Coordinates of C-alpha atoms and ligand atoms in Angstrom, one line a residue:
M1 CA 0.0 0.0 0.0
E2 CA 1.3 3.4 -0.9
K3 CA 2.2 5.6 2.1
I4 CA -0.2 8.5 2.5
K5 CA 1.7 11.8 3.0
L6 CA 0.9 14.5 5.5
E7 CA 1.1 17.9 3.9
K8 CA -0.7 20.5 5.8
N9 CA 1.0 22.8 8.3
M10 CA -1.8 22.4 10.9
L11 CA -2.6 18.8 11.7
K12 CA -5.9 17.6 13.1
V13 CA -5.0 14.4 14.9
F14 CA -7.4 11.9 16.3
L15 CA -5.7 10.1 19.2
V16 CA -7.5 6.9 20.0
A17 CA -7.7 5.0 23.3
G18 CA -10.2 2.2 24.1
A19 CA -9.0 -0.1 26.9
R20 CA -7.1 0.3 30.1
P21 CA -3.6 -0.4 28.7
N22 CA -4.1 2.3 26.1
F23 CA -4.5 5.3 28.3
M24 CA -0.9 5.4 29.6
K25 CA 0.4 5.1 26.0
I26 CA -1.8 7.9 24.5
A27 CA -1.4 10.4 27.4
P28 CA 2.2 11.4 26.8
V29 CA 1.6 11.9 23.0
L30 CA -1.6 14.0 23.7
H31 CA 0.2 16.1 26.3
Q32 CA 3.2 16.6 23.9
M33 CA 1.0 17.7 20.9
K34 CA -0.8 20.2 23.1
K35 CA 2.5 22.0 23.6
Y36 CA 2.4 23.0 19.9
P37 CA -1.0 24.5 19.3
D38 CA 0.2 26.1 16.0
R39 CA 1.0 22.7 14.6
F40 CA -1.3 20.2 16.2
H41 CA -5.0 20.1 16.9
P42 CA -5.3 16.9 19.0
V43 CA -8.7 15.3 19.4
F44 CA -9.0 12.6 22.1
V45 CA -11.3 9.7 21.0
H46 CA -12.4 7.1 23.5
T47 CA -13.9 4.0 21.9
G48 CA -15.6 2.8 25.1
Q49 CA -14.2 -0.7 24.9
H50 CA -13.5 -0.3 28.6
Y51 CA -16.3 1.6 30.3
D52 CA -16.2 0.9 34.0
V53 CA -14.8 3.8 36.1
K54 CA -12.2 1.5 37.5
M55 CA -11.0 0.4 34.0
S56 CA -11.2 3.8 32.4
G57 CA -12.3 6.9 34.4
V58 CA -9.6 6.7 37.1
F59 CA -6.9 6.3 34.5
L60 CA -8.0 9.5 32.7
R61 CA -7.8 11.3 36.1
D62 CA -4.4 9.8 37.1
L63 CA -2.8 10.5 33.7
G64 CA -4.2 14.1 33.5
L65 CA -6.2 13.2 30.4
P66 CA -9.1 15.5 29.6
E67 CA -12.7 14.1 29.1
P68 CA -12.7 12.6 25.6
D69 CA -13.7 14.9 22.8
I70 CA -15.4 12.0 21.1
T71 CA -16.8 8.8 22.7
L72 CA -17.9 5.8 20.6
G73 CA -19.6 3.7 23.2
A74 CA -18.5 0.4 21.8
G75 CA -18.8 -1.7 25.0
S76 CA -18.2 -5.4 25.3
G77 CA -19.2 -8.3 23.1
S78 CA -17.5 -11.0 21.0
H79 CA -14.4 -10.0 19.1
A80 CA -16.3 -9.5 15.9
Q81 CA -19.1 -7.6 17.6
Q82 CA -16.7 -5.3 19.5
T83 CA -14.5 -4.7 16.5
A84 CA -17.4 -4.0 14.2
R85 CA -19.1 -1.6 16.6
V86 CA -15.9 0.4 16.9
M87 CA -15.4 0.4 13.1
I88 CA -19.0 1.6 12.4
A89 CA -18.9 4.4 15.0
F90 CA -15.4 5.5 14.1
E91 CA -16.0 5.5 10.4
K92 CA -19.0 7.8 10.9
V93 CA -16.9 10.2 13.0
L94 CA -14.1 10.2 10.4
M95 CA -16.5 11.0 7.6
E96 CA -18.2 13.9 9.6
D97 CA -14.9 15.4 10.8
R98 CA -12.0 14.1 8.7
P99 CA -8.7 14.3 10.6
D100 CA -5.3 14.6 8.9
L101 CA -3.9 11.7 10.9
I102 CA -5.0 9.1 13.5
V103 CA -2.8 7.7 16.2
V104 CA -3.6 4.3 17.7
V105 CA -1.6 2.5 20.4
G106 CA -1.1 -1.0 21.6
D107 CA -2.9 -4.1 20.4
V108 CA -6.5 -4.2 21.7
N109 CA -9.5 -4.6 19.5
S110 CA -10.1 -0.8 19.3
T111 CA -6.6 -0.3 17.9
M112 CA -7.2 -2.6 15.0
A113 CA -10.8 -1.5 14.4
C114 CA -9.8 2.2 14.2
A115 CA -6.8 1.5 12.0
I116 CA -9.0 -0.4 9.5
A117 CA -11.7 2.3 9.4
A118 CA -9.2 5.1 8.8
A119 CA -7.0 3.2 6.3
K120 CA -10.1 2.5 4.1
L121 CA -10.9 6.2 4.1
R122 CA -7.2 6.9 3.1
I123 CA -6.6 8.7 6.4
P124 CA -2.9 8.2 7.5
V125 CA -2.5 5.9 10.5
A126 CA 0.3 6.1 13.1
H127 CA 0.8 3.0 15.4
V128 CA 2.6 3.5 18.7
E129 CA 4.1 0.2 20.0
A130 CA 4.4 -1.3 16.6
G131 CA 6.3 -4.5 15.7
L132 CA 5.8 -6.6 18.9
R133 CA 5.2 -10.2 17.9
S134 CA 4.6 -13.3 20.1
G135 CA 4.3 -15.6 17.1
D136 CA 1.2 -16.9 18.7
R137 CA -1.9 -16.3 16.5
T138 CA -4.2 -17.9 19.1
M139 CA -3.9 -14.5 20.9
P140 CA -6.4 -11.9 19.6
E141 CA -3.8 -9.2 20.4
E142 CA -1.4 -10.8 17.9
I143 CA -3.9 -10.6 15.1
N144 CA -4.6 -7.0 16.1
R145 CA -0.9 -6.2 16.0
I146 CA -0.3 -7.7 12.6
V147 CA -3.3 -6.1 10.9
T148 CA -2.6 -2.7 12.5
D149 CA 1.0 -2.7 11.4
Q150 CA 0.2 -3.7 7.9
L151 CA -2.2 -0.7 7.6
A152 CA 0.0 1.9 9.4
D153 CA 1.8 4.7 7.6
Y154 CA 3.9 5.5 10.7
L155 CA 5.1 2.7 12.9
F156 CA 6.7 3.7 16.2
T157 CA 8.6 0.9 17.8
S158 CA 9.5 0.6 21.5
I159 CA 12.4 -1.8 21.1
E160 CA 15.0 -1.6 18.4
D161 CA 15.1 -5.3 17.5
V162 CA 11.4 -5.4 16.6
D163 CA 12.0 -3.3 13.5
E164 CA 13.2 -6.6 12.0
N165 CA 9.8 -8.2 12.7
L166 CA 8.3 -5.5 10.5
I167 CA 10.8 -5.7 7.7
R168 CA 10.2 -9.4 7.5
E169 CA 6.5 -8.7 7.0
G170 CA 7.3 -6.5 4.1
I171 CA 6.9 -3.1 5.8
P172 CA 9.1 -0.5 4.1
R173 CA 11.9 0.6 6.4
E174 CA 11.2 4.3 6.0
R175 CA 7.8 3.9 7.7
I176 CA 9.5 2.5 10.9
H177 CA 10.7 4.9 13.6
F178 CA 12.4 3.5 16.7
V179 CA 11.3 6.0 19.4
G180 CA 11.3 3.9 22.6
N181 CA 8.7 2.9 25.1
V182 CA 5.9 5.4 25.7
M183 CA 4.6 3.5 28.6
A184 CA 7.9 3.9 30.3
E185 CA 7.5 7.7 29.9
S186 CA 4.1 7.6 31.6
L187 CA 5.5 5.6 34.5
L188 CA 8.6 7.7 34.9
K189 CA 6.6 11.0 34.8
C190 CA 4.3 10.0 37.6
G191 CA 7.1 9.1 40.1
P192 CA 6.1 11.5 42.9
K193 CA 2.4 10.4 42.6
I194 CA 3.5 6.8 43.2
E195 CA 5.2 7.9 46.4
E196 CA 2.0 9.6 47.5
S197 CA -0.1 6.5 47.2
R198 CA -1.4 5.1 50.5
I199 CA -2.3 1.7 49.1
L200 CA 0.3 -0.2 51.1
E201 CA -1.1 1.2 54.3
K202 CA -4.6 0.4 53.1
F203 CA -3.8 -3.3 52.8
A204 CA -1.4 -3.2 55.8
L205 CA 1.5 -4.3 53.6
R206 CA 5.2 -3.8 54.0
K207 CA 7.6 -3.2 51.2
R208 CA 8.9 -6.5 49.6
E209 CA 6.8 -8.6 52.0
Y210 CA 4.0 -9.4 49.5
A211 CA 3.6 -10.6 45.9
L212 CA 1.3 -8.9 43.4
T213 CA -0.7 -10.8 40.8
T214 CA -3.0 -10.0 37.9
L215 CA -4.7 -12.4 35.5
H216 CA -7.1 -11.7 32.7
R217 CA -6.0 -13.6 29.5
P218 CA -9.0 -15.6 28.2
S219 CA -6.6 -18.5 27.8
N220 CA -5.9 -18.5 31.5
V221 CA -9.3 -17.5 33.0
D222 CA -12.0 -18.8 30.7
D223 CA -11.3 -22.5 31.1
R224 CA -12.3 -23.8 34.5
D225 CA -9.5 -26.4 34.9
D226 CA -6.7 -24.0 33.7
F227 CA -8.0 -21.2 35.9
L228 CA -8.3 -23.5 39.0
D229 CA -4.8 -24.8 38.4
I230 CA -3.4 -21.2 38.5
M231 CA -5.5 -20.4 41.5
D232 CA -4.1 -23.5 43.2
A233 CA -0.6 -22.1 42.6
L234 CA -1.6 -18.7 44.2
N235 CA -3.1 -20.5 47.2
E236 CA 0.1 -22.4 47.7
I237 CA 2.2 -19.3 47.3
Q238 CA 0.1 -17.4 49.9
Q239 CA 1.2 -19.9 52.5
D240 CA 4.7 -18.2 52.2
I241 CA 3.9 -14.6 51.4
I242 CA 0.8 -12.4 51.1
V243 CA -0.5 -12.2 47.6
V244 CA -2.4 -9.1 46.4
F245 CA -4.7 -9.8 43.5
P246 CA -6.5 -6.9 41.9
A247 CA -8.9 -8.8 39.6
H248 CA -10.0 -7.6 36.1
P249 CA -13.8 -7.7 35.5
R250 CA -13.4 -10.7 33.2
T251 CA -11.6 -12.6 36.0
Q252 CA -14.1 -11.5 38.7
K253 CA -16.8 -12.9 36.5
Q254 CA -15.0 -16.2 36.2
I255 CA -14.4 -16.4 39.9
K256 CA -18.1 -16.2 40.4
A257 CA -19.0 -18.4 37.5
F258 CA -16.7 -21.2 38.8
G259 CA -18.0 -20.8 42.3
L260 CA -14.6 -19.9 43.9
K261 CA -15.6 -19.0 47.4
T262 CA -13.6 -16.6 49.6
L263 CA -10.0 -17.2 49.1
N264 CA -7.5 -17.6 51.9
N265 CA -7.0 -14.4 53.8
R266 CA -3.4 -14.0 52.8
L267 CA -4.6 -13.8 49.2
I268 CA -6.1 -10.4 49.0
L269 CA -8.7 -10.1 46.2
T270 CA -9.6 -6.6 45.2
D271 CA -11.2 -4.7 42.4
P272 CA -9.0 -3.2 39.7
L273 CA -6.9 -0.3 41.2
S274 CA -6.0 3.1 40.0
Y275 CA -2.9 3.7 38.0
F276 CA -0.9 5.2 40.8
D277 CA -2.0 2.7 43.4
F278 CA -1.2 -0.2 41.1
L279 CA 2.2 1.2 40.3
A280 CA 2.9 1.7 44.0
L281 CA 2.1 -2.0 44.6
E282 CA 4.2 -3.1 41.7
K283 CA 7.2 -1.0 42.7
N284 CA 7.3 -2.3 46.2
A285 CA 6.4 -6.0 45.6
L286 CA 8.9 -8.8 46.2
F287 CA 7.8 -10.1 42.9
V288 CA 4.9 -10.0 40.4
I289 CA 2.9 -12.9 38.8
T290 CA 1.0 -11.8 35.7
D291 CA -0.3 -12.6 32.3
S292 CA -0.4 -9.0 31.2
G293 CA 1.8 -7.5 28.5
G294 CA 2.4 -4.1 29.9
I295 CA 3.3 -5.4 33.4
Q296 CA 6.2 -7.4 32.0
E297 CA 7.6 -4.0 31.0
E298 CA 6.7 -2.1 34.1
T299 CA 8.4 -4.7 36.3
T300 CA 11.6 -4.4 34.2
L301 CA 11.5 -0.6 34.8
F302 CA 11.1 -1.1 38.5
D303 CA 13.7 -3.9 38.6
V304 CA 11.1 -6.1 40.3
P305 CA 11.1 -9.9 39.3
C306 CA 8.2 -10.9 37.1
L307 CA 6.8 -14.4 36.5
T308 CA 4.7 -14.4 33.4
I309 CA 1.9 -17.0 33.2
R310 CA 2.2 -17.5 29.5
E311 CA 4.0 -19.8 27.1
N312 CA 5.3 -16.9 25.0
T313 CA 5.7 -13.2 25.0
E314 CA 5.7 -10.4 22.4
R315 CA 8.2 -8.6 24.7
P316 CA 11.2 -10.9 24.8
I317 CA 13.5 -8.0 25.7
T318 CA 11.9 -8.2 29.2
I319 CA 13.5 -11.6 29.5
T320 CA 16.8 -11.0 27.8
E321 CA 17.5 -7.6 29.4
G322 CA 14.8 -7.3 32.1
T323 CA 13.4 -9.1 35.1
N324 CA 10.9 -11.3 33.4
I325 CA 10.7 -15.1 33.4
L326 CA 8.1 -17.1 31.4
V327 CA 6.8 -19.8 33.7
G328 CA 4.0 -21.2 31.5
T329 CA 0.5 -21.9 32.9
K330 CA 1.0 -24.9 35.1
S331 CA 0.9 -24.6 38.9
G332 CA 4.1 -26.6 39.5
A333 CA 6.3 -24.1 37.6
I334 CA 4.6 -21.1 39.0
V335 CA 5.1 -22.3 42.6
S336 CA 8.7 -23.5 42.1
E337 CA 9.8 -20.2 40.5
S338 CA 8.1 -18.2 43.2
R339 CA 9.9 -20.3 45.9
K340 CA 13.3 -19.5 44.2
I341 CA 12.5 -15.8 44.6
L342 CA 11.4 -16.3 48.2
A343 CA 14.7 -18.1 48.8
G344 CA 16.5 -14.9 47.6
K345 CA 17.4 -16.1 44.1
Q346 CA 15.8 -13.3 42.1
K347 CA 16.5 -12.0 38.6
S348 CA 17.7 -8.5 38.2
G349 CA 17.9 -6.6 34.9
K350 CA 18.7 -3.4 33.1
I351 CA 16.5 -0.9 31.4
P352 CA 16.4 -1.2 27.6
L353 CA 17.4 1.7 25.3
Y354 CA 14.9 4.6 25.0
W355 CA 12.7 3.4 27.8
D356 CA 12.8 7.0 29.1
D357 CA 10.8 10.1 29.4
K358 CA 11.4 11.5 25.9
V359 CA 9.4 9.1 23.8
S360 CA 6.5 11.4 23.0
E361 CA 9.0 14.1 22.0
R362 CA 10.6 11.7 19.5
I363 CA 7.1 10.8 18.1
V364 CA 6.0 14.4 17.8
E365 CA 9.3 15.3 16.1
V366 CA 8.6 12.8 13.4
F367 CA 5.3 14.5 12.6
S368 CA 6.9 17.9 12.9
N369 CA 9.4 17.1 10.2
I370 CA 6.8 16.0 7.6
Ligands
UD1_1 C1 -8.7 -6.2 26.6 C2 -7.6 -6.4 25.6 C3 -6.3 -6.9 26.2 C4 -5.9 -6.1 27.3 C5 -7.0 -5.9 28.3 C6 -6.6 -5.1 29.5 C7 -8.5 -7.1 23.4 C8 -8.7 -8.2 22.4 N1 -8.1 -7.4 24.6 O1 -9.0 -7.4 27.2 O2 -5.3 -6.9 25.2 O3 -4.7 -6.7 27.9 O4 -8.1 -5.3 27.7 O5 -7.6 -4.9 30.4 O6 -8.8 -5.9 23.0 N2 -15.5 -5.6 31.2 C9 -16.2 -4.9 32.2 N3 -15.9 -3.6 32.3 C10 -15.1 -2.9 31.5 C11 -14.4 -3.6 30.5 C12 -14.7 -5.0 30.3 O7 -16.9 -5.4 32.9 O8 -14.9 -1.7 31.7 C13 -15.8 -7.0 31.0 C14 -16.8 -7.2 29.9 O9 -17.8 -8.0 30.4 C15 -16.0 -8.0 28.8 C16 -14.8 -8.5 29.5 O10 -14.6 -7.7 30.7 O11 -16.7 -9.0 28.2 C17 -13.6 -8.4 28.7 O12 -13.4 -7.1 28.2 P1 -12.8 -6.9 26.7 O13 -12.5 -5.5 26.4 O14 -13.5 -7.7 25.7 O15 -11.4 -7.6 26.8 P2 -10.3 -7.6 28.0 O16 -10.3 -9.0 28.5 O17 -10.5 -6.5 28.9

């Protein structure tokens, strides 16, 4: 596909976020564009993929994001339903108020849906966090990444090595810009707010005397046996250390559906937390057990060991350079790797190149030089 060029001096840019992991990636770019009102007219679009206050509203507040200029109200549904609803609503908005460029982030259904709608209207698409690949097409996010990157005119990568993933898929090198990890920028910029959080006191926790866990991948929580096996591991680990478990709505639903009664009192089950509170827990945990993508990166930034309950990762640099270990999904390995950390054998890492607080500057500079 021929690259669509940006020509105007003043760019109307639609910045799209839909789900929880998008907000910390869009915020730095939006804030940076606002510094140049003669060059950029940023419009914040919220697709409504995540709609609960705890999955969306508190993140807008913590990240200093304004109320969205446009909301699409997509809501939940099957993948096709959710993707289609975002596409239909976004296409309408694009036709009524055509932007010069759209910016999408990450790999959720909203990311791909908006990229498709814009590309078909020949509106240039920029993808922040391009090029990540797990090689596992059973993950919906992998499909979203591949499709979005194929359609994007500007591909902003967070890790230098992943440029090669894109080249292999036939993407012209001149579209790819290695700018670094924008999520790192969000995290680094809210340092003082993390210190102000009172979440450790709220749960009566002491630094490095608890583990933190999150789980939400359909492959881990939708099947009863697989989910119960992971919960068995958590129950075993809480015999040695307190485990804090802020549970995603999908996971809470499954806990109810599978009839999991009150968990042991050293396994603290809570609702999803705000951005600052969650980061405070992450920073001060002895280790983290997760199936999230972003948390693999955040733990590397905090130099906190991370055990990832998956068979693969689209973020291998968190293993080679960071603090991450893939433990698979079976309770035996989860428990034995946790015990190693409890015995003092923990992985330390270094912070990858350009995981800093200048990422949005690099992105905006690319648009400024068009
Ligand atoms: C989505 C992303 C995933 C990301 C995750 C972070 C896709 C394919 N997946 O997964 O990459 O890691 O967000 O949270 O886009 N729900 C609520 N309230 C909400 C949002 C969701 O109750 O505010 C419930 C809904 O019943 C829904 C379920 O959670 O069916 C799952 O939400 P959905 O957006 O479909 O996918 P996630 O599992 O959140």
